[in-house]
Amino acid sequence: MNFWVVQAIGIVAWILLVISYYREDTNKILVFQIIATILYCVHYWLLSAYSGLFICVFEVFRDYLYYRTDLDNYIFYGSIPVYLVFGMISFTGWFDLFPIVSSLLDGYTLTKSKNIVVIGAIISYTLWVIYDICVMSISCAITDGIVVLSNISILLFDFNPFDYKKKGKTPLILKR
């Protein structure tokens, strides 16, 4: 498929993900995020980047469980064998481990405090940037780089550009 079409799919997925955070209704948020994830999956599939594809699918399931239950530690530890299987199935080079390590780190930090989550997101998305460059997902490398910079600003300045309605600071941490 045309390189630019594949990159456009990645950008549209990211835009839908950002839009999802502006929705008031949880169901609308989930719909936008599901559509974004489907587009990310298509994007990585067209690039033959199967490690990224598997992780995108699994993170939706894992994060849904985090959201719907209070069993965060059980979900995290129960997901480790799944990551090992994904690693064995998708391994073609060391860069294929970056999304897996990123997702493991992300899953672990989601069970912790706000600052730990933000630090984890910086590391996690830096790994995604490296992976995206390796698989020629330039659009996702750029958008993930924006997320890294956004989370650095949240960490350093307790700044959230999307929190213009409330005085309380709640970080927006974009997720795939």
PDB file of C-alpha atoms in Angstrom:
ATOM      1  CA  MET A   1       0.000   0.000   0.000  1.00  0.00           C
ATOM      2  CA  ASN A   2       1.121   3.555  -0.612  1.00  0.00           C
ATOM      3  CA  PHE A   3       3.506   4.807   2.086  1.00  0.00           C
ATOM      4  CA  TRP A   4       1.633   8.101   2.498  1.00  0.00           C
ATOM      5  CA  VAL A   5      -1.757   6.406   2.853  1.00  0.00           C
ATOM      6  CA  VAL A   6      -0.368   4.242   5.659  1.00  0.00           C
ATOM      7  CA  GLN A   7       1.054   7.338   7.385  1.00  0.00           C
ATOM      8  CA  ALA A   8      -2.286   9.147   7.004  1.00  0.00           C
ATOM      9  CA  ILE A   9      -4.042   6.238   8.729  1.00  0.00           C
ATOM     10  CA  GLY A  10      -1.679   6.670  11.709  1.00  0.00           C
ATOM     11  CA  ILE A  11      -2.382  10.409  11.885  1.00  0.00           C
ATOM     12  CA  VAL A  12      -6.167   9.911  11.680  1.00  0.00           C
ATOM     13  CA  ALA A  13      -5.917   7.333  14.495  1.00  0.00           C
ATOM     14  CA  TRP A  14      -4.037   9.820  16.671  1.00  0.00           C
ATOM     15  CA  ILE A  15      -6.517  12.640  15.915  1.00  0.00           C
ATOM     16  CA  LEU A  16      -9.440  10.386  16.910  1.00  0.00           C
ATOM     17  CA  LEU A  17      -7.602   9.472  20.095  1.00  0.00           C
ATOM     18  CA  VAL A  18      -7.122  13.149  20.970  1.00  0.00           C
ATOM     19  CA  ILE A  19     -10.771  13.902  20.131  1.00  0.00           C
ATOM     20  CA  SER A  20     -11.875  11.107  22.457  1.00  0.00           C
ATOM     21  CA  TYR A  21     -10.583  13.053  25.460  1.00  0.00           C
ATOM     22  CA  TYR A  22     -12.936  15.929  24.636  1.00  0.00           C
ATOM     23  CA  ARG A  23     -16.028  13.738  24.826  1.00  0.00           C
ATOM     24  CA  GLU A  24     -18.192  14.135  27.908  1.00  0.00           C
ATOM     25  CA  ASP A  25     -19.783  10.683  27.817  1.00  0.00           C
ATOM     26  CA  THR A  26     -17.651   7.639  28.694  1.00  0.00           C
ATOM     27  CA  ASN A  27     -19.332   5.599  25.960  1.00  0.00           C
ATOM     28  CA  LYS A  28     -18.380   8.192  23.343  1.00  0.00           C
ATOM     29  CA  ILE A  29     -14.820   8.214  24.660  1.00  0.00           C
ATOM     30  CA  LEU A  30     -14.657   4.444  24.295  1.00  0.00           C
ATOM     31  CA  VAL A  31     -16.138   4.511  20.785  1.00  0.00           C
ATOM     32  CA  PHE A  32     -13.548   7.044  19.580  1.00  0.00           C
ATOM     33  CA  GLN A  33     -10.742   5.102  21.254  1.00  0.00           C
ATOM     34  CA  ILE A  34     -11.886   1.799  19.767  1.00  0.00           C
ATOM     35  CA  ILE A  35     -12.011   3.324  16.285  1.00  0.00           C
ATOM     36  CA  ALA A  36      -8.572   4.887  16.840  1.00  0.00           C
ATOM     37  CA  THR A  37      -7.168   1.546  17.970  1.00  0.00           C
ATOM     38  CA  ILE A  38      -8.632  -0.225  14.942  1.00  0.00           C
ATOM     39  CA  LEU A  39      -6.904   2.335  12.726  1.00  0.00           C
ATOM     40  CA  TYR A  40      -3.633   1.868  14.627  1.00  0.00           C
ATOM     41  CA  CYS A  41      -3.986  -1.877  14.091  1.00  0.00           C
ATOM     42  CA  VAL A  42      -4.556  -1.394  10.353  1.00  0.00           C
ATOM     43  CA  HIS A  43      -1.605   1.003  10.254  1.00  0.00           C
ATOM     44  CA  TYR A  44       0.790  -1.466  11.895  1.00  0.00           C
ATOM     45  CA  TRP A  45      -0.608  -4.402   9.922  1.00  0.00           C
ATOM     46  CA  LEU A  46       0.029  -2.581   6.621  1.00  0.00           C
ATOM     47  CA  LEU A  47       3.580  -1.908   7.792  1.00  0.00           C
ATOM     48  CA  SER A  48       3.984  -5.603   8.775  1.00  0.00           C
ATOM     49  CA  ALA A  49       4.799  -4.345  12.270  1.00  0.00           C
ATOM     50  CA  TYR A  50       3.157  -7.212  14.111  1.00  0.00           C
ATOM     51  CA  SER A  51       4.557  -6.484  17.546  1.00  0.00           C
ATOM     52  CA  GLY A  52       2.924  -3.037  17.466  1.00  0.00           C
ATOM     53  CA  LEU A  53      -0.279  -4.567  16.116  1.00  0.00           C
ATOM     54  CA  PHE A  54      -0.511  -7.192  18.874  1.00  0.00           C
ATOM     55  CA  ILE A  55       0.242  -4.681  21.618  1.00  0.00           C
ATOM     56  CA  CYS A  56      -2.386  -2.207  20.377  1.00  0.00           C
ATOM     57  CA  VAL A  57      -5.056  -4.902  20.452  1.00  0.00           C
ATOM     58  CA  PHE A  58      -3.997  -6.221  23.851  1.00  0.00           C
ATOM     59  CA  GLU A  59      -3.756  -2.796  25.517  1.00  0.00           C
ATOM     60  CA  VAL A  60      -7.384  -2.046  24.700  1.00  0.00           C
ATOM     61  CA  PHE A  61      -8.435  -5.241  26.437  1.00  0.00           C
ATOM     62  CA  ARG A  62      -6.055  -4.709  29.388  1.00  0.00           C
ATOM     63  CA  ASP A  63      -7.023  -1.065  29.909  1.00  0.00           C
ATOM     64  CA  TYR A  64     -10.703  -1.939  29.729  1.00  0.00           C
ATOM     65  CA  LEU A  65     -10.146  -4.428  32.557  1.00  0.00           C
ATOM     66  CA  TYR A  66      -8.264  -1.767  34.546  1.00  0.00           C
ATOM     67  CA  TYR A  67     -11.165   0.610  34.001  1.00  0.00           C
ATOM     68  CA  ARG A  68     -13.937  -1.860  34.902  1.00  0.00           C
ATOM     69  CA  THR A  69     -12.359  -3.642  37.882  1.00  0.00           C
ATOM     70  CA  ASP A  70     -10.284  -2.935  40.957  1.00  0.00           C
ATOM     71  CA  LEU A  71      -7.913  -5.802  40.221  1.00  0.00           C
ATOM     72  CA  ASP A  72      -5.049  -3.781  38.741  1.00  0.00           C
ATOM     73  CA  ASN A  73      -2.192  -5.842  40.181  1.00  0.00           C
ATOM     74  CA  TYR A  74      -3.819  -9.154  39.185  1.00  0.00           C
ATOM     75  CA  ILE A  75      -4.435  -7.847  35.679  1.00  0.00           C
ATOM     76  CA  PHE A  76      -0.847  -6.644  35.371  1.00  0.00           C
ATOM     77  CA  TYR A  77       0.747  -9.863  36.599  1.00  0.00           C
ATOM     78  CA  GLY A  78      -1.726 -11.975  34.634  1.00  0.00           C
ATOM     79  CA  SER A  79      -0.792 -10.127  31.457  1.00  0.00           C
ATOM     80  CA  ILE A  80       2.924 -10.997  31.665  1.00  0.00           C
ATOM     81  CA  PRO A  81       2.496 -14.447  30.023  1.00  0.00           C
ATOM     82  CA  VAL A  82       0.525 -12.785  27.212  1.00  0.00           C
ATOM     83  CA  TYR A  83       3.441 -10.417  26.584  1.00  0.00           C
ATOM     84  CA  LEU A  84       5.840 -13.364  26.479  1.00  0.00           C
ATOM     85  CA  VAL A  85       3.678 -15.091  23.864  1.00  0.00           C
ATOM     86  CA  PHE A  86       3.438 -11.886  21.794  1.00  0.00           C
ATOM     87  CA  GLY A  87       7.212 -11.552  21.982  1.00  0.00           C
ATOM     88  CA  MET A  88       7.735 -15.089  20.709  1.00  0.00           C
ATOM     89  CA  ILE A  89       5.166 -14.746  17.921  1.00  0.00           C
ATOM     90  CA  SER A  90       6.223 -11.328  16.611  1.00  0.00           C
ATOM     91  CA  PHE A  91       9.993 -11.356  17.130  1.00  0.00           C
ATOM     92  CA  THR A  92      11.937 -10.527  13.978  1.00  0.00           C
ATOM     93  CA  GLY A  93      14.494  -8.241  15.597  1.00  0.00           C
ATOM     94  CA  TRP A  94      15.290  -6.564  18.905  1.00  0.00           C
ATOM     95  CA  PHE A  95      13.188  -3.532  18.039  1.00  0.00           C
ATOM     96  CA  ASP A  96      10.092  -5.799  18.204  1.00  0.00           C
ATOM     97  CA  LEU A  97      10.581  -5.970  21.960  1.00  0.00           C
ATOM     98  CA  PHE A  98      10.192  -2.190  22.385  1.00  0.00           C
ATOM     99  CA  PRO A  99       6.347  -2.134  22.211  1.00  0.00           C
ATOM    100  CA  ILE A 100       6.199  -5.135  24.536  1.00  0.00           C
ATOM    101  CA  VAL A 101       8.508  -3.548  27.117  1.00  0.00           C
ATOM    102  CA  SER A 102       6.655  -0.267  26.659  1.00  0.00           C
ATOM    103  CA  SER A 103       3.300  -1.912  27.295  1.00  0.00           C
ATOM    104  CA  LEU A 104       4.614  -3.810  30.324  1.00  0.00           C
ATOM    105  CA  LEU A 105       5.960  -0.568  31.770  1.00  0.00           C
ATOM    106  CA  ASP A 106       2.718   1.215  30.939  1.00  0.00           C
ATOM    107  CA  GLY A 107       0.648  -1.529  32.556  1.00  0.00           C
ATOM    108  CA  TYR A 108       2.761  -1.420  35.690  1.00  0.00           C
ATOM    109  CA  THR A 109       2.716   2.374  36.041  1.00  0.00           C
ATOM    110  CA  LEU A 110      -1.055   2.517  35.577  1.00  0.00           C
ATOM    111  CA  THR A 111      -1.289   0.860  38.990  1.00  0.00           C
ATOM    112  CA  LYS A 112       0.745   3.681  40.599  1.00  0.00           C
ATOM    113  CA  SER A 113       0.454   7.398  41.422  1.00  0.00           C
ATOM    114  CA  LYS A 114       0.052  10.258  38.935  1.00  0.00           C
ATOM    115  CA  ASN A 115       3.743  11.227  38.743  1.00  0.00           C
ATOM    116  CA  ILE A 116       4.823   7.617  38.305  1.00  0.00           C
ATOM    117  CA  VAL A 117       2.264   7.244  35.504  1.00  0.00           C
ATOM    118  CA  VAL A 118       3.619  10.364  33.780  1.00  0.00           C
ATOM    119  CA  ILE A 119       7.253   9.217  34.107  1.00  0.00           C
ATOM    120  CA  GLY A 120       6.263   5.779  32.832  1.00  0.00           C
ATOM    121  CA  ALA A 121       4.462   7.364  29.878  1.00  0.00           C
ATOM    122  CA  ILE A 122       7.585   9.353  28.953  1.00  0.00           C
ATOM    123  CA  ILE A 123       9.707   6.204  28.902  1.00  0.00           C
ATOM    124  CA  SER A 124       6.967   4.126  27.279  1.00  0.00           C
ATOM    125  CA  TYR A 125       6.332   6.559  24.438  1.00  0.00           C
ATOM    126  CA  THR A 126      10.062   7.045  23.884  1.00  0.00           C
ATOM    127  CA  LEU A 127      10.253   3.295  23.241  1.00  0.00           C
ATOM    128  CA  TRP A 128       7.300   3.620  20.846  1.00  0.00           C
ATOM    129  CA  VAL A 129       9.100   6.443  18.977  1.00  0.00           C
ATOM    130  CA  ILE A 130      12.136   4.206  18.482  1.00  0.00           C
ATOM    131  CA  TYR A 131       9.940   1.301  17.358  1.00  0.00           C
ATOM    132  CA  ASP A 132       7.952   3.552  15.015  1.00  0.00           C
ATOM    133  CA  ILE A 133      11.136   4.770  13.355  1.00  0.00           C
ATOM    134  CA  CYS A 134      12.363   1.175  12.946  1.00  0.00           C
ATOM    135  CA  VAL A 135       9.120   0.067  11.242  1.00  0.00           C
ATOM    136  CA  MET A 136       8.827   3.283   9.166  1.00  0.00           C
ATOM    137  CA  SER A 137       5.768   4.558  11.004  1.00  0.00           C
ATOM    138  CA  ILE A 138       6.880   8.144  10.661  1.00  0.00           C
ATOM    139  CA  SER A 139       3.453   9.586  11.465  1.00  0.00           C
ATOM    140  CA  CYS A 140       3.282   7.661  14.750  1.00  0.00           C
ATOM    141  CA  ALA A 141       6.899   8.535  15.598  1.00  0.00           C
ATOM    142  CA  ILE A 142       5.994  12.216  15.304  1.00  0.00           C
ATOM    143  CA  THR A 143       2.719  11.961  17.227  1.00  0.00           C
ATOM    144  CA  ASP A 144       4.295   9.779  19.933  1.00  0.00           C
ATOM    145  CA  GLY A 145       7.091  12.346  20.187  1.00  0.00           C
ATOM    146  CA  ILE A 146       4.432  15.012  20.805  1.00  0.00           C
ATOM    147  CA  VAL A 147       3.013  12.841  23.595  1.00  0.00           C
ATOM    148  CA  VAL A 148       6.502  12.538  25.152  1.00  0.00           C
ATOM    149  CA  LEU A 149       6.899  16.326  25.111  1.00  0.00           C
ATOM    150  CA  SER A 150       3.396  16.802  26.505  1.00  0.00           C
ATOM    151  CA  ASN A 151       4.078  14.429  29.387  1.00  0.00           C
ATOM    152  CA  ILE A 152       7.419  16.097  30.111  1.00  0.00           C
ATOM    153  CA  SER A 153       5.562  19.423  30.413  1.00  0.00           C
ATOM    154  CA  ILE A 154       3.012  17.795  32.726  1.00  0.00           C
ATOM    155  CA  LEU A 155       5.786  16.409  34.907  1.00  0.00           C
ATOM    156  CA  LEU A 156       7.903  19.563  35.000  1.00  0.00           C
ATOM    157  CA  PHE A 157       5.190  22.191  35.187  1.00  0.00           C
ATOM    158  CA  ASP A 158       2.104  20.260  36.293  1.00  0.00           C
ATOM    159  CA  PHE A 159       0.740  21.635  33.031  1.00  0.00           C
ATOM    160  CA  ASN A 160      -2.199  20.260  31.126  1.00  0.00           C
ATOM    161  CA  PRO A 161      -3.119  22.135  27.949  1.00  0.00           C
ATOM    162  CA  PHE A 162      -6.440  20.299  27.746  1.00  0.00           C
ATOM    163  CA  ASP A 163      -7.572  21.260  31.253  1.00  0.00           C
ATOM    164  CA  TYR A 164      -8.999  24.673  30.486  1.00  0.00           C
ATOM    165  CA  LYS A 165     -12.330  24.136  32.276  1.00  0.00           C
ATOM    166  CA  LYS A 166     -11.157  23.056  35.724  1.00  0.00           C
ATOM    167  CA  LYS A 167      -8.735  24.558  38.186  1.00  0.00           C
ATOM    168  CA  GLY A 168      -7.616  21.133  39.453  1.00  0.00           C
ATOM    169  CA  LYS A 169      -4.770  19.607  37.475  1.00  0.00           C
ATOM    170  CA  THR A 170      -5.514  16.250  35.894  1.00  0.00           C
ATOM    171  CA  PRO A 171      -2.947  15.092  33.333  1.00  0.00           C
ATOM    172  CA  LEU A 172      -4.009  13.974  29.904  1.00  0.00           C
ATOM    173  CA  ILE A 173      -1.893  10.972  29.104  1.00  0.00           C
ATOM    174  CA  LEU A 174      -2.688   9.808  25.633  1.00  0.00           C
ATOM    175  CA  LYS A 175      -2.752   6.059  25.221  1.00  0.00           C
ATOM    176  CA  ARG A 176      -3.019   3.748  22.323  1.00  0.00           C
TER     177      ARG A 176
END
